[in-house]
């Protein structure tokens, strides 16, 4: 590049030549994976990828329930991988995800499309039975049930002396009970009348 000044009386001399290379768009993001996750009790998707090398790179992650060639409008911008997508994620829904790198205002090509289905609330527990029992000389209740299949499932058991269709507000409960398939758990209840 050379520059010179111009006026009504003539032209100045050209400056020395200066050169610079224009910015290139970053290369395409690779290795995109999308997995089910959750955040604060709501379904989410965790997205990881391998980005181009260099400094000043950020990423745009686009996602949709529509499997289309060009990325849809819902997006999240981030400077790191992985990223967790929560906005607009519904239970048991398949999402398609694309990732592109951005550097110096130039966006690279979008990655290959990847997809995952978000977590759903577990199905209803069935086959609940309650039988009297004892533990260390104290009366207890043994509760047995058949739970839904899958990993990461825990149970909440509420119990009360009141017979209602839904647990009353003051019902006692046990939480974070782990169970695989059909199982039983025991605990000492409030003093059980014999």
Short mmCIF file of N, CA and C in Angstrom, two decimals:
data_model
loop_
_atom_site.label_atom_id
_atom_site.label_comp_id
_atom_site.label_asym_id
_atom_site.label_seq_id
_atom_site.Cartn_x
_atom_site.Cartn_y
_atom_site.Cartn_z
N UNK A 1 0.86 -1.17 0.00
CA UNK A 1 0.00 0.00 0.00
C UNK A 1 0.90 1.23 0.00
N UNK A 2 0.58 2.25 -0.84
CA UNK A 2 1.28 3.52 -0.84
C UNK A 2 0.24 4.64 -0.79
N UNK A 3 0.58 5.75 -0.18
CA UNK A 3 -0.34 6.88 -0.02
C UNK A 3 0.39 8.16 -0.41
N UNK A 4 -0.33 9.12 -1.05
CA UNK A 4 0.23 10.44 -1.29
C UNK A 4 -0.84 11.50 -1.10
N UNK A 5 -0.42 12.69 -0.78
CA UNK A 5 -1.34 13.82 -0.59
C UNK A 5 -1.56 14.53 -1.91
N UNK A 6 -2.78 15.06 -2.09
CA UNK A 6 -3.15 15.76 -3.32
C UNK A 6 -3.78 17.09 -2.95
N UNK A 7 -3.38 18.20 -3.70
CA UNK A 7 -3.99 19.53 -3.49
C UNK A 7 -4.22 20.20 -4.83
N UNK A 8 -4.73 21.47 -4.80
CA UNK A 8 -4.99 22.21 -6.05
C UNK A 8 -3.71 22.56 -6.79
N UNK A 9 -2.59 22.58 -6.10
CA UNK A 9 -1.34 22.98 -6.74
C UNK A 9 -0.48 21.80 -7.16
N UNK A 10 -0.93 20.59 -6.85
CA UNK A 10 -0.14 19.44 -7.28
C UNK A 10 -0.25 18.26 -6.34
N UNK A 11 0.49 17.24 -6.69
CA UNK A 11 0.49 16.00 -5.92
C UNK A 11 1.81 15.85 -5.17
N UNK A 12 1.71 15.36 -3.94
CA UNK A 12 2.92 15.06 -3.18
C UNK A 12 3.53 13.75 -3.62
N UNK A 13 4.64 13.45 -3.02
CA UNK A 13 5.30 12.19 -3.35
C UNK A 13 4.59 11.02 -2.68
N UNK A 14 4.73 9.87 -3.29
CA UNK A 14 4.17 8.63 -2.71
C UNK A 14 4.95 8.26 -1.45
N UNK A 15 4.20 7.69 -0.50
CA UNK A 15 4.85 7.19 0.71
C UNK A 15 5.63 5.93 0.39
N UNK A 16 6.38 5.46 1.39
CA UNK A 16 7.02 4.16 1.25
C UNK A 16 5.94 3.09 1.15
N UNK A 17 6.27 1.97 0.58
CA UNK A 17 5.33 0.86 0.45
C UNK A 17 5.24 0.09 1.77
N UNK A 18 4.02 -0.18 2.18
CA UNK A 18 3.76 -0.97 3.38
C UNK A 18 2.86 -2.13 2.98
N UNK A 19 3.12 -3.31 3.52
CA UNK A 19 2.27 -4.47 3.16
C UNK A 19 1.76 -5.16 4.42
N UNK A 20 0.65 -5.79 4.28
CA UNK A 20 0.05 -6.58 5.37
C UNK A 20 -0.84 -7.63 4.75
N UNK A 21 -0.99 -8.74 5.43
CA UNK A 21 -1.85 -9.82 4.95
C UNK A 21 -3.22 -9.70 5.59
N UNK A 22 -4.26 -9.86 4.80
CA UNK A 22 -5.62 -9.77 5.34
C UNK A 22 -5.91 -10.97 6.24
N UNK A 23 -6.89 -10.77 7.13
CA UNK A 23 -7.29 -11.86 8.01
C UNK A 23 -7.96 -12.97 7.21
N UNK A 24 -7.73 -14.19 7.66
CA UNK A 24 -8.44 -15.34 7.10
C UNK A 24 -9.52 -15.75 8.09
N UNK A 25 -10.63 -16.27 7.57
CA UNK A 25 -11.63 -16.88 8.46
C UNK A 25 -11.01 -18.10 9.11
N UNK A 26 -11.35 -18.39 10.36
CA UNK A 26 -10.79 -19.57 11.01
C UNK A 26 -11.24 -20.86 10.33
N UNK A 27 -10.46 -21.90 10.52
CA UNK A 27 -10.80 -23.19 9.90
C UNK A 27 -12.05 -23.78 10.55
N UNK A 28 -12.56 -24.82 9.92
CA UNK A 28 -13.81 -25.45 10.38
C UNK A 28 -13.59 -26.19 11.70
N UNK A 29 -14.57 -26.06 12.58
CA UNK A 29 -14.58 -26.79 13.85
C UNK A 29 -14.79 -28.28 13.55
N UNK A 30 -14.11 -29.14 14.30
CA UNK A 30 -14.24 -30.58 14.08
C UNK A 30 -14.57 -31.27 15.41
N UNK A 31 -14.88 -32.55 15.32
CA UNK A 31 -15.08 -33.38 16.51
C UNK A 31 -16.22 -32.96 17.40
N UNK A 32 -17.28 -32.43 16.82
CA UNK A 32 -18.42 -31.98 17.63
C UNK A 32 -19.17 -33.18 18.20
N UNK A 33 -19.43 -33.16 19.51
CA UNK A 33 -20.26 -34.17 20.15
C UNK A 33 -21.35 -33.47 20.96
N UNK A 34 -22.51 -34.07 20.98
CA UNK A 34 -23.65 -33.53 21.73
C UNK A 34 -24.17 -34.64 22.64
N UNK A 35 -24.27 -34.36 23.94
CA UNK A 35 -24.75 -35.36 24.89
C UNK A 35 -25.83 -34.77 25.79
N UNK A 36 -26.66 -35.65 26.31
CA UNK A 36 -27.71 -35.26 27.25
C UNK A 36 -27.09 -34.78 28.55
N UNK A 37 -27.69 -33.77 29.14
CA UNK A 37 -27.28 -33.33 30.47
C UNK A 37 -28.48 -32.64 31.12
N UNK A 38 -28.28 -32.11 32.29
CA UNK A 38 -29.35 -31.35 32.95
C UNK A 38 -28.72 -30.24 33.77
N UNK A 39 -29.50 -29.20 34.01
CA UNK A 39 -29.03 -28.09 34.81
C UNK A 39 -30.18 -27.56 35.64
N UNK A 40 -29.99 -27.53 36.94
CA UNK A 40 -31.02 -27.02 37.86
C UNK A 40 -32.36 -27.73 37.66
N UNK A 41 -32.32 -29.04 37.43
CA UNK A 41 -33.55 -29.82 37.29
C UNK A 41 -34.22 -29.72 35.93
N UNK A 42 -33.59 -29.07 34.97
CA UNK A 42 -34.16 -28.94 33.62
C UNK A 42 -33.26 -29.63 32.61
N UNK A 43 -33.85 -30.10 31.50
CA UNK A 43 -33.02 -30.76 30.49
C UNK A 43 -32.07 -29.78 29.83
N UNK A 44 -30.91 -30.27 29.44
CA UNK A 44 -29.90 -29.46 28.77
C UNK A 44 -29.11 -30.36 27.83
N UNK A 45 -28.28 -29.74 27.00
CA UNK A 45 -27.39 -30.49 26.12
C UNK A 45 -25.98 -29.96 26.32
N UNK A 46 -25.02 -30.87 26.42
CA UNK A 46 -23.61 -30.49 26.53
C UNK A 46 -22.95 -30.69 25.17
N UNK A 47 -22.28 -29.64 24.68
CA UNK A 47 -21.66 -29.68 23.35
C UNK A 47 -20.15 -29.47 23.51
N UNK A 48 -19.36 -30.36 22.92
CA UNK A 48 -17.91 -30.23 22.92
C UNK A 48 -17.41 -30.26 21.48
N UNK A 49 -16.22 -29.72 21.25
CA UNK A 49 -15.66 -29.71 19.91
C UNK A 49 -14.16 -29.42 19.99
N UNK A 50 -13.49 -29.58 18.85
CA UNK A 50 -12.09 -29.20 18.70
C UNK A 50 -12.05 -28.01 17.76
N UNK A 51 -11.52 -26.90 18.24
CA UNK A 51 -11.49 -25.68 17.43
C UNK A 51 -10.13 -25.45 16.80
N UNK A 52 -10.03 -24.47 15.93
CA UNK A 52 -8.75 -24.14 15.32
C UNK A 52 -7.79 -23.56 16.34
N UNK A 53 -6.49 -23.60 16.03
CA UNK A 53 -5.49 -23.06 16.94
C UNK A 53 -5.39 -21.55 16.76
N UNK A 54 -4.79 -20.90 17.74
CA UNK A 54 -4.60 -19.46 17.66
C UNK A 54 -5.36 -18.74 18.74
N UNK A 55 -5.09 -17.45 18.86
CA UNK A 55 -5.73 -16.63 19.89
C UNK A 55 -6.91 -15.85 19.31
N UNK A 56 -7.71 -15.30 20.21
CA UNK A 56 -8.82 -14.44 19.80
C UNK A 56 -9.96 -15.16 19.13
N UNK A 57 -10.11 -16.45 19.40
CA UNK A 57 -11.17 -17.23 18.75
C UNK A 57 -12.36 -17.37 19.69
N UNK A 58 -13.54 -17.14 19.17
CA UNK A 58 -14.78 -17.45 19.89
C UNK A 58 -15.59 -18.38 19.00
N UNK A 59 -16.71 -18.86 19.55
CA UNK A 59 -17.50 -19.85 18.82
C UNK A 59 -18.96 -19.48 18.87
N UNK A 60 -19.65 -19.84 17.81
CA UNK A 60 -21.10 -19.69 17.78
C UNK A 60 -21.70 -21.09 17.64
N UNK A 61 -22.60 -21.43 18.56
CA UNK A 61 -23.26 -22.73 18.57
C UNK A 61 -24.72 -22.50 18.21
N UNK A 62 -25.17 -23.11 17.13
CA UNK A 62 -26.57 -22.98 16.72
C UNK A 62 -27.25 -24.33 16.87
N UNK A 63 -28.54 -24.29 17.26
CA UNK A 63 -29.25 -25.55 17.49
C UNK A 63 -30.73 -25.39 17.22
N UNK A 64 -31.35 -26.50 16.83
CA UNK A 64 -32.75 -26.49 16.44
C UNK A 64 -33.33 -27.89 16.50
N UNK A 65 -34.65 -27.94 16.54
CA UNK A 65 -35.34 -29.23 16.43
C UNK A 65 -35.53 -29.61 14.97
N UNK A 66 -35.12 -28.74 14.06
CA UNK A 66 -35.26 -28.97 12.62
C UNK A 66 -33.94 -29.42 12.04
N UNK A 67 -33.94 -30.51 11.31
CA UNK A 67 -32.75 -31.04 10.67
C UNK A 67 -32.62 -30.39 9.30
N UNK A 68 -31.93 -29.25 9.26
CA UNK A 68 -31.82 -28.53 7.99
C UNK A 68 -30.36 -28.25 7.67
N UNK A 69 -30.10 -27.94 6.40
CA UNK A 69 -28.73 -27.77 5.95
C UNK A 69 -28.08 -26.51 6.51
N UNK A 70 -28.83 -25.42 6.59
CA UNK A 70 -28.26 -24.19 7.15
C UNK A 70 -28.70 -24.04 8.59
N UNK A 71 -27.83 -23.55 9.44
CA UNK A 71 -28.18 -23.47 10.87
C UNK A 71 -29.38 -22.58 11.14
N UNK A 72 -30.18 -22.94 12.11
CA UNK A 72 -31.37 -22.19 12.50
C UNK A 72 -31.02 -21.03 13.42
N UNK A 73 -32.00 -20.23 13.81
CA UNK A 73 -31.69 -19.00 14.53
C UNK A 73 -31.28 -19.11 15.99
N UNK A 74 -31.69 -20.15 16.74
CA UNK A 74 -31.34 -20.18 18.16
C UNK A 74 -29.83 -20.42 18.28
N UNK A 75 -29.16 -19.58 19.09
CA UNK A 75 -27.71 -19.69 19.14
C UNK A 75 -27.16 -19.26 20.48
N UNK A 76 -25.90 -19.65 20.70
CA UNK A 76 -25.16 -19.25 21.90
C UNK A 76 -23.72 -19.00 21.49
N UNK A 77 -23.16 -17.88 21.95
CA UNK A 77 -21.77 -17.55 21.67
C UNK A 77 -20.93 -17.82 22.91
N UNK A 78 -19.77 -18.41 22.71
CA UNK A 78 -18.91 -18.79 23.83
C UNK A 78 -17.45 -18.69 23.41
N UNK A 79 -16.57 -18.62 24.37
CA UNK A 79 -15.14 -18.59 24.06
C UNK A 79 -14.47 -19.93 24.32
N UNK A 80 -15.22 -20.88 24.89
CA UNK A 80 -14.60 -22.17 25.24
C UNK A 80 -15.52 -23.34 24.91
N UNK A 81 -14.91 -24.50 24.82
CA UNK A 81 -15.61 -25.77 24.72
C UNK A 81 -15.30 -26.53 26.00
N UNK A 82 -16.27 -27.18 26.64
CA UNK A 82 -17.66 -27.39 26.22
C UNK A 82 -18.57 -26.22 26.61
N UNK A 83 -19.78 -26.31 26.08
CA UNK A 83 -20.81 -25.35 26.44
C UNK A 83 -22.09 -26.14 26.74
N UNK A 84 -22.89 -25.62 27.67
CA UNK A 84 -24.16 -26.26 28.01
C UNK A 84 -25.30 -25.42 27.47
N UNK A 85 -26.16 -26.05 26.67
CA UNK A 85 -27.31 -25.36 26.09
C UNK A 85 -28.53 -25.62 26.97
N UNK A 86 -29.18 -24.56 27.42
CA UNK A 86 -30.37 -24.69 28.27
C UNK A 86 -31.57 -23.94 27.71
N UNK A 87 -31.33 -22.84 27.03
CA UNK A 87 -32.43 -22.00 26.56
C UNK A 87 -33.26 -22.74 25.51
N UNK A 88 -34.55 -22.89 25.80
CA UNK A 88 -35.47 -23.50 24.84
C UNK A 88 -35.39 -25.01 24.76
N UNK A 89 -34.57 -25.66 25.57
CA UNK A 89 -34.45 -27.12 25.51
C UNK A 89 -35.65 -27.75 26.22
N UNK A 90 -36.39 -28.58 25.49
CA UNK A 90 -37.57 -29.25 26.02
C UNK A 90 -37.26 -30.72 26.28
N UNK A 91 -38.01 -31.33 27.19
CA UNK A 91 -37.81 -32.74 27.54
C UNK A 91 -38.06 -33.66 26.35
N UNK A 92 -37.22 -34.68 26.22
CA UNK A 92 -37.43 -35.74 25.25
C UNK A 92 -37.49 -35.28 23.81
N UNK A 93 -36.74 -34.24 23.46
CA UNK A 93 -36.78 -33.67 22.11
C UNK A 93 -35.41 -33.80 21.46
N UNK A 94 -35.39 -34.13 20.17
CA UNK A 94 -34.13 -34.24 19.44
C UNK A 94 -33.73 -32.86 18.93
N UNK A 95 -32.46 -32.51 19.19
CA UNK A 95 -31.91 -31.23 18.74
C UNK A 95 -30.73 -31.48 17.81
N UNK A 96 -30.62 -30.64 16.78
CA UNK A 96 -29.51 -30.68 15.84
C UNK A 96 -28.61 -29.49 16.12
N UNK A 97 -27.30 -29.72 16.11
CA UNK A 97 -26.34 -28.71 16.57
C UNK A 97 -25.26 -28.50 15.51
N UNK A 98 -24.88 -27.22 15.30
CA UNK A 98 -23.78 -26.82 14.44
C UNK A 98 -22.88 -25.87 15.22
N UNK A 99 -21.57 -25.91 14.97
CA UNK A 99 -20.63 -25.01 15.65
C UNK A 99 -19.70 -24.39 14.60
N UNK A 100 -19.43 -23.09 14.75
CA UNK A 100 -18.47 -22.40 13.88
C UNK A 100 -17.56 -21.53 14.73
N UNK A 101 -16.32 -21.35 14.25
CA UNK A 101 -15.35 -20.49 14.93
C UNK A 101 -15.40 -19.09 14.33
N UNK A 102 -15.11 -18.10 15.19
CA UNK A 102 -15.07 -16.70 14.75
C UNK A 102 -13.77 -16.08 15.25
N UNK A 103 -13.08 -15.35 14.35
CA UNK A 103 -11.87 -14.63 14.75
C UNK A 103 -11.79 -13.35 13.94
N UNK A 104 -11.53 -12.25 14.63
CA UNK A 104 -11.42 -10.95 13.97
C UNK A 104 -12.65 -10.61 13.15
N UNK A 105 -13.82 -11.03 13.65
CA UNK A 105 -15.07 -10.71 12.96
C UNK A 105 -15.38 -11.60 11.78
N UNK A 106 -14.51 -12.54 11.47
CA UNK A 106 -14.73 -13.45 10.35
C UNK A 106 -15.14 -14.82 10.87
N UNK A 107 -16.19 -15.37 10.30
CA UNK A 107 -16.72 -16.66 10.75
C UNK A 107 -16.29 -17.77 9.81
N UNK A 108 -15.82 -18.87 10.39
CA UNK A 108 -15.47 -20.03 9.60
C UNK A 108 -16.71 -20.83 9.21
N UNK A 109 -16.50 -21.90 8.48
CA UNK A 109 -17.61 -22.75 8.06
C UNK A 109 -18.18 -23.49 9.27
N UNK A 110 -19.48 -23.78 9.20
CA UNK A 110 -20.10 -24.56 10.27
C UNK A 110 -19.62 -26.01 10.22
N UNK A 111 -19.58 -26.61 11.40
CA UNK A 111 -19.20 -28.01 11.52
C UNK A 111 -20.26 -28.90 10.88
N UNK A 112 -19.95 -30.17 10.80
CA UNK A 112 -20.96 -31.14 10.41
C UNK A 112 -22.04 -31.16 11.49
N UNK A 113 -23.24 -31.43 11.09
CA UNK A 113 -24.39 -31.46 12.01
C UNK A 113 -24.29 -32.66 12.94
N UNK A 114 -24.60 -32.44 14.21
CA UNK A 114 -24.67 -33.51 15.19
C UNK A 114 -26.00 -33.39 15.92
N UNK A 115 -26.45 -34.47 16.56
CA UNK A 115 -27.75 -34.42 17.23
C UNK A 115 -27.74 -35.25 18.52
N UNK A 116 -28.68 -34.93 19.38
CA UNK A 116 -28.92 -35.70 20.61
C UNK A 116 -30.34 -35.42 21.05
N UNK A 117 -30.88 -36.34 21.83
CA UNK A 117 -32.23 -36.18 22.37
C UNK A 117 -32.11 -35.86 23.85
N UNK A 118 -32.78 -34.79 24.27
CA UNK A 118 -32.70 -34.35 25.67
C UNK A 118 -33.40 -35.35 26.58
N UNK A 119 -33.02 -35.29 27.86
CA UNK A 119 -33.63 -36.17 28.85
C UNK A 119 -35.12 -35.91 28.97
N UNK A 120 -35.85 -36.97 29.29
CA UNK A 120 -37.28 -36.86 29.60
C UNK A 120 -37.47 -37.16 31.08
N UNK A 121 -38.57 -36.66 31.63
CA UNK A 121 -38.92 -37.04 32.99
C UNK A 121 -39.16 -38.55 33.00
N UNK A 122 -38.77 -39.25 34.05
CA UNK A 122 -38.98 -40.70 34.06
C UNK A 122 -40.47 -41.05 34.06
N UNK A 123 -40.74 -42.23 33.56
CA UNK A 123 -42.14 -42.70 33.56
C UNK A 123 -42.58 -43.02 34.99
N UNK A 124 -43.87 -43.25 35.13
CA UNK A 124 -44.46 -43.46 36.45
C UNK A 124 -43.98 -44.77 37.08
N UNK A 125 -43.70 -44.70 38.37
CA UNK A 125 -43.33 -45.90 39.13
C UNK A 125 -44.57 -46.77 39.27
N UNK A 126 -44.41 -48.08 39.14
CA UNK A 126 -45.53 -49.01 39.24
C UNK A 126 -45.24 -50.09 40.28
N UNK A 127 -46.26 -50.86 40.58
CA UNK A 127 -46.11 -52.02 41.45
C UNK A 127 -45.67 -51.70 42.87
N UNK A 128 -46.10 -50.56 43.40
CA UNK A 128 -45.69 -50.18 44.75
C UNK A 128 -46.40 -51.06 45.78
N UNK A 129 -45.62 -51.66 46.67
CA UNK A 129 -46.19 -52.44 47.78
C UNK A 129 -45.54 -51.98 49.08
N UNK A 130 -46.32 -52.02 50.15
CA UNK A 130 -45.83 -51.66 51.47
C UNK A 130 -46.15 -52.80 52.42
N UNK A 131 -45.14 -53.29 53.12
CA UNK A 131 -45.35 -54.37 54.08
C UNK A 131 -44.68 -54.00 55.40
N UNK A 132 -45.33 -54.37 56.53
CA UNK A 132 -44.71 -54.11 57.82
C UNK A 132 -43.46 -54.95 57.99
N UNK A 133 -42.51 -54.42 58.70
CA UNK A 133 -41.25 -55.11 58.95
C UNK A 133 -40.70 -54.59 60.27
N UNK A 134 -39.51 -55.02 60.60
CA UNK A 134 -38.86 -54.49 61.80
C UNK A 134 -37.37 -54.42 61.54
N UNK A 135 -36.73 -53.48 62.24
CA UNK A 135 -35.30 -53.31 62.10
C UNK A 135 -34.75 -52.94 63.47
N UNK A 136 -33.83 -53.75 63.95
CA UNK A 136 -33.22 -53.50 65.26
C UNK A 136 -34.27 -53.36 66.36
N UNK A 137 -35.32 -54.16 66.28
CA UNK A 137 -36.37 -54.15 67.29
C UNK A 137 -37.38 -53.04 67.16
N UNK A 138 -37.28 -52.21 66.11
CA UNK A 138 -38.24 -51.12 65.90
C UNK A 138 -39.08 -51.42 64.67
N UNK A 139 -40.36 -51.04 64.72
CA UNK A 139 -41.20 -51.27 63.54
C UNK A 139 -40.77 -50.37 62.38
N UNK A 140 -40.78 -50.95 61.19
CA UNK A 140 -40.45 -50.21 59.97
C UNK A 140 -41.45 -50.60 58.90
N UNK A 141 -41.35 -49.94 57.77
CA UNK A 141 -42.11 -50.31 56.59
C UNK A 141 -41.13 -50.66 55.48
N UNK A 142 -41.43 -51.72 54.77
CA UNK A 142 -40.63 -52.09 53.61
C UNK A 142 -41.44 -51.71 52.37
N UNK A 143 -40.84 -50.88 51.54
CA UNK A 143 -41.51 -50.41 50.32
C UNK A 143 -40.78 -51.00 49.12
N UNK A 144 -41.55 -51.61 48.24
CA UNK A 144 -41.01 -52.22 47.03
C UNK A 144 -41.72 -51.61 45.83
N UNK A 145 -40.99 -51.38 44.75
CA UNK A 145 -41.61 -50.84 43.54
C UNK A 145 -40.83 -51.26 42.31
N UNK A 146 -41.45 -51.07 41.15
CA UNK A 146 -40.78 -51.26 39.87
C UNK A 146 -40.60 -49.89 39.25
N UNK A 147 -39.36 -49.53 38.99
CA UNK A 147 -39.06 -48.21 38.44
C UNK A 147 -38.80 -48.25 36.96
N UNK A 148 -38.74 -47.09 36.35
CA UNK A 148 -38.43 -47.01 34.92
C UNK A 148 -36.99 -47.45 34.66
N UNK A 149 -36.71 -47.84 33.44
CA UNK A 149 -35.35 -48.24 33.08
C UNK A 149 -34.53 -47.00 32.73
N UNK A 150 -33.23 -47.15 32.74
CA UNK A 150 -32.34 -46.06 32.39
C UNK A 150 -31.38 -45.76 33.51
N UNK A 151 -30.42 -44.91 33.22
CA UNK A 151 -29.40 -44.56 34.21
C UNK A 151 -29.73 -43.21 34.83
N UNK A 152 -29.10 -42.95 35.96
CA UNK A 152 -29.24 -41.65 36.60
C UNK A 152 -30.57 -41.44 37.30
N UNK A 153 -31.32 -42.50 37.58
CA UNK A 153 -32.64 -42.36 38.19
C UNK A 153 -32.53 -42.55 39.70
N UNK A 154 -33.11 -41.64 40.45
CA UNK A 154 -33.27 -41.79 41.89
C UNK A 154 -34.76 -41.65 42.20
N UNK A 155 -35.13 -41.89 43.43
CA UNK A 155 -36.55 -41.91 43.80
C UNK A 155 -36.80 -41.06 45.03
N UNK A 156 -38.00 -40.54 45.10
CA UNK A 156 -38.50 -39.86 46.29
C UNK A 156 -39.67 -40.68 46.80
N UNK A 157 -39.61 -41.07 48.06
CA UNK A 157 -40.70 -41.83 48.69
C UNK A 157 -41.31 -40.95 49.77
N UNK A 158 -42.60 -40.65 49.64
CA UNK A 158 -43.29 -39.87 50.66
C UNK A 158 -44.24 -40.79 51.41
N UNK A 159 -44.38 -40.56 52.72
CA UNK A 159 -45.28 -41.39 53.50
C UNK A 159 -45.94 -40.56 54.58
N UNK A 160 -47.18 -40.95 54.88
CA UNK A 160 -47.98 -40.19 55.83
C UNK A 160 -49.02 -41.10 56.45
N UNK A 161 -49.63 -40.68 57.53
CA UNK A 161 -50.73 -41.42 58.14
C UNK A 161 -52.06 -41.03 57.52
N UNK A 162 -52.06 -40.07 56.59
CA UNK A 162 -53.27 -39.61 55.92
C UNK A 162 -53.41 -40.29 54.57
N UNK A 163 -54.59 -40.82 54.27
CA UNK A 163 -54.84 -41.52 53.02
C UNK A 163 -55.37 -40.52 51.99
N UNK A 164 -54.49 -40.06 51.10
CA UNK A 164 -54.87 -39.11 50.06
C UNK A 164 -54.27 -39.57 48.73
N UNK A 165 -54.89 -39.08 47.63
CA UNK A 165 -54.38 -39.45 46.31
C UNK A 165 -53.00 -38.85 46.06
N UNK A 166 -52.78 -37.63 46.54
CA UNK A 166 -51.48 -36.98 46.42
C UNK A 166 -50.89 -36.82 47.82
N UNK A 167 -49.57 -36.87 47.94
CA UNK A 167 -48.98 -36.72 49.27
C UNK A 167 -49.33 -35.36 49.87
N UNK A 168 -49.72 -35.34 51.14
CA UNK A 168 -50.02 -34.06 51.78
C UNK A 168 -48.75 -33.24 51.98
N UNK A 169 -48.92 -31.94 52.22
CA UNK A 169 -47.77 -31.05 52.39
C UNK A 169 -46.86 -31.49 53.53
N UNK A 170 -47.46 -32.06 54.58
CA UNK A 170 -46.66 -32.43 55.74
C UNK A 170 -46.16 -33.87 55.69
N UNK A 171 -46.26 -34.52 54.53
CA UNK A 171 -45.81 -35.91 54.42
C UNK A 171 -44.30 -35.98 54.61
N UNK A 172 -43.86 -37.03 55.30
CA UNK A 172 -42.43 -37.27 55.44
C UNK A 172 -41.91 -37.83 54.12
N UNK A 173 -40.63 -37.64 53.87
CA UNK A 173 -40.10 -38.17 52.62
C UNK A 173 -38.66 -38.62 52.77
N UNK A 174 -38.29 -39.54 51.91
CA UNK A 174 -36.92 -39.97 51.74
C UNK A 174 -36.55 -39.65 50.30
N UNK A 175 -35.40 -39.01 50.09
CA UNK A 175 -35.02 -38.61 48.73
C UNK A 175 -33.70 -39.25 48.34
N UNK A 176 -33.39 -39.13 47.06
CA UNK A 176 -32.13 -39.64 46.50
C UNK A 176 -31.94 -41.12 46.77
N UNK A 177 -33.03 -41.86 46.70
CA UNK A 177 -32.96 -43.31 46.86
C UNK A 177 -32.56 -43.91 45.53
N UNK A 178 -31.46 -44.63 45.52
CA UNK A 178 -30.99 -45.24 44.28
C UNK A 178 -31.61 -46.61 44.13
N UNK A 179 -32.01 -46.94 42.93
CA UNK A 179 -32.64 -48.24 42.67
C UNK A 179 -32.39 -48.62 41.23
N UNK A 180 -32.05 -49.86 41.00
CA UNK A 180 -31.93 -50.35 39.63
C UNK A 180 -33.03 -51.36 39.40
N UNK A 181 -33.99 -51.00 38.56
CA UNK A 181 -35.10 -51.90 38.28
C UNK A 181 -35.96 -52.11 39.50
N UNK A 182 -36.27 -53.36 39.80
CA UNK A 182 -37.13 -53.70 40.93
C UNK A 182 -36.27 -53.90 42.17
N UNK A 183 -36.59 -53.21 43.23
CA UNK A 183 -35.77 -53.31 44.42
C UNK A 183 -36.60 -52.95 45.65
N UNK A 184 -35.96 -52.97 46.81
CA UNK A 184 -36.65 -52.51 48.01
C UNK A 184 -35.71 -51.68 48.84
N UNK A 185 -36.29 -50.79 49.62
CA UNK A 185 -35.51 -49.98 50.55
C UNK A 185 -36.23 -50.01 51.89
N UNK A 186 -35.47 -49.95 52.97
CA UNK A 186 -36.04 -49.98 54.31
C UNK A 186 -35.60 -48.72 55.04
N UNK A 187 -36.45 -48.23 55.90
CA UNK A 187 -36.06 -47.17 56.80
C UNK A 187 -36.99 -47.17 58.01
N UNK A 188 -36.54 -46.61 59.09
CA UNK A 188 -37.39 -46.50 60.29
C UNK A 188 -38.34 -45.34 60.09
N UNK A 189 -39.60 -45.62 60.24
CA UNK A 189 -40.60 -44.57 60.09
C UNK A 189 -40.86 -43.92 61.44
N UNK A 190 -41.73 -42.95 61.41
CA UNK A 190 -42.24 -42.43 62.67
C UNK A 190 -42.84 -43.61 63.44
N UNK A 191 -42.95 -43.53 64.71
CA UNK A 191 -43.44 -44.67 65.50
C UNK A 191 -44.67 -45.30 64.88
N UNK A 192 -44.56 -46.53 64.47
CA UNK A 192 -45.67 -47.21 63.81
C UNK A 192 -46.54 -47.90 64.84
N UNK A 193 -47.83 -47.62 64.77
CA UNK A 193 -48.76 -48.25 65.72
C UNK A 193 -48.92 -49.72 65.35
N UNK A 194 -48.82 -50.59 66.33
CA UNK A 194 -48.96 -52.02 66.05
C UNK A 194 -50.36 -52.50 66.38
#
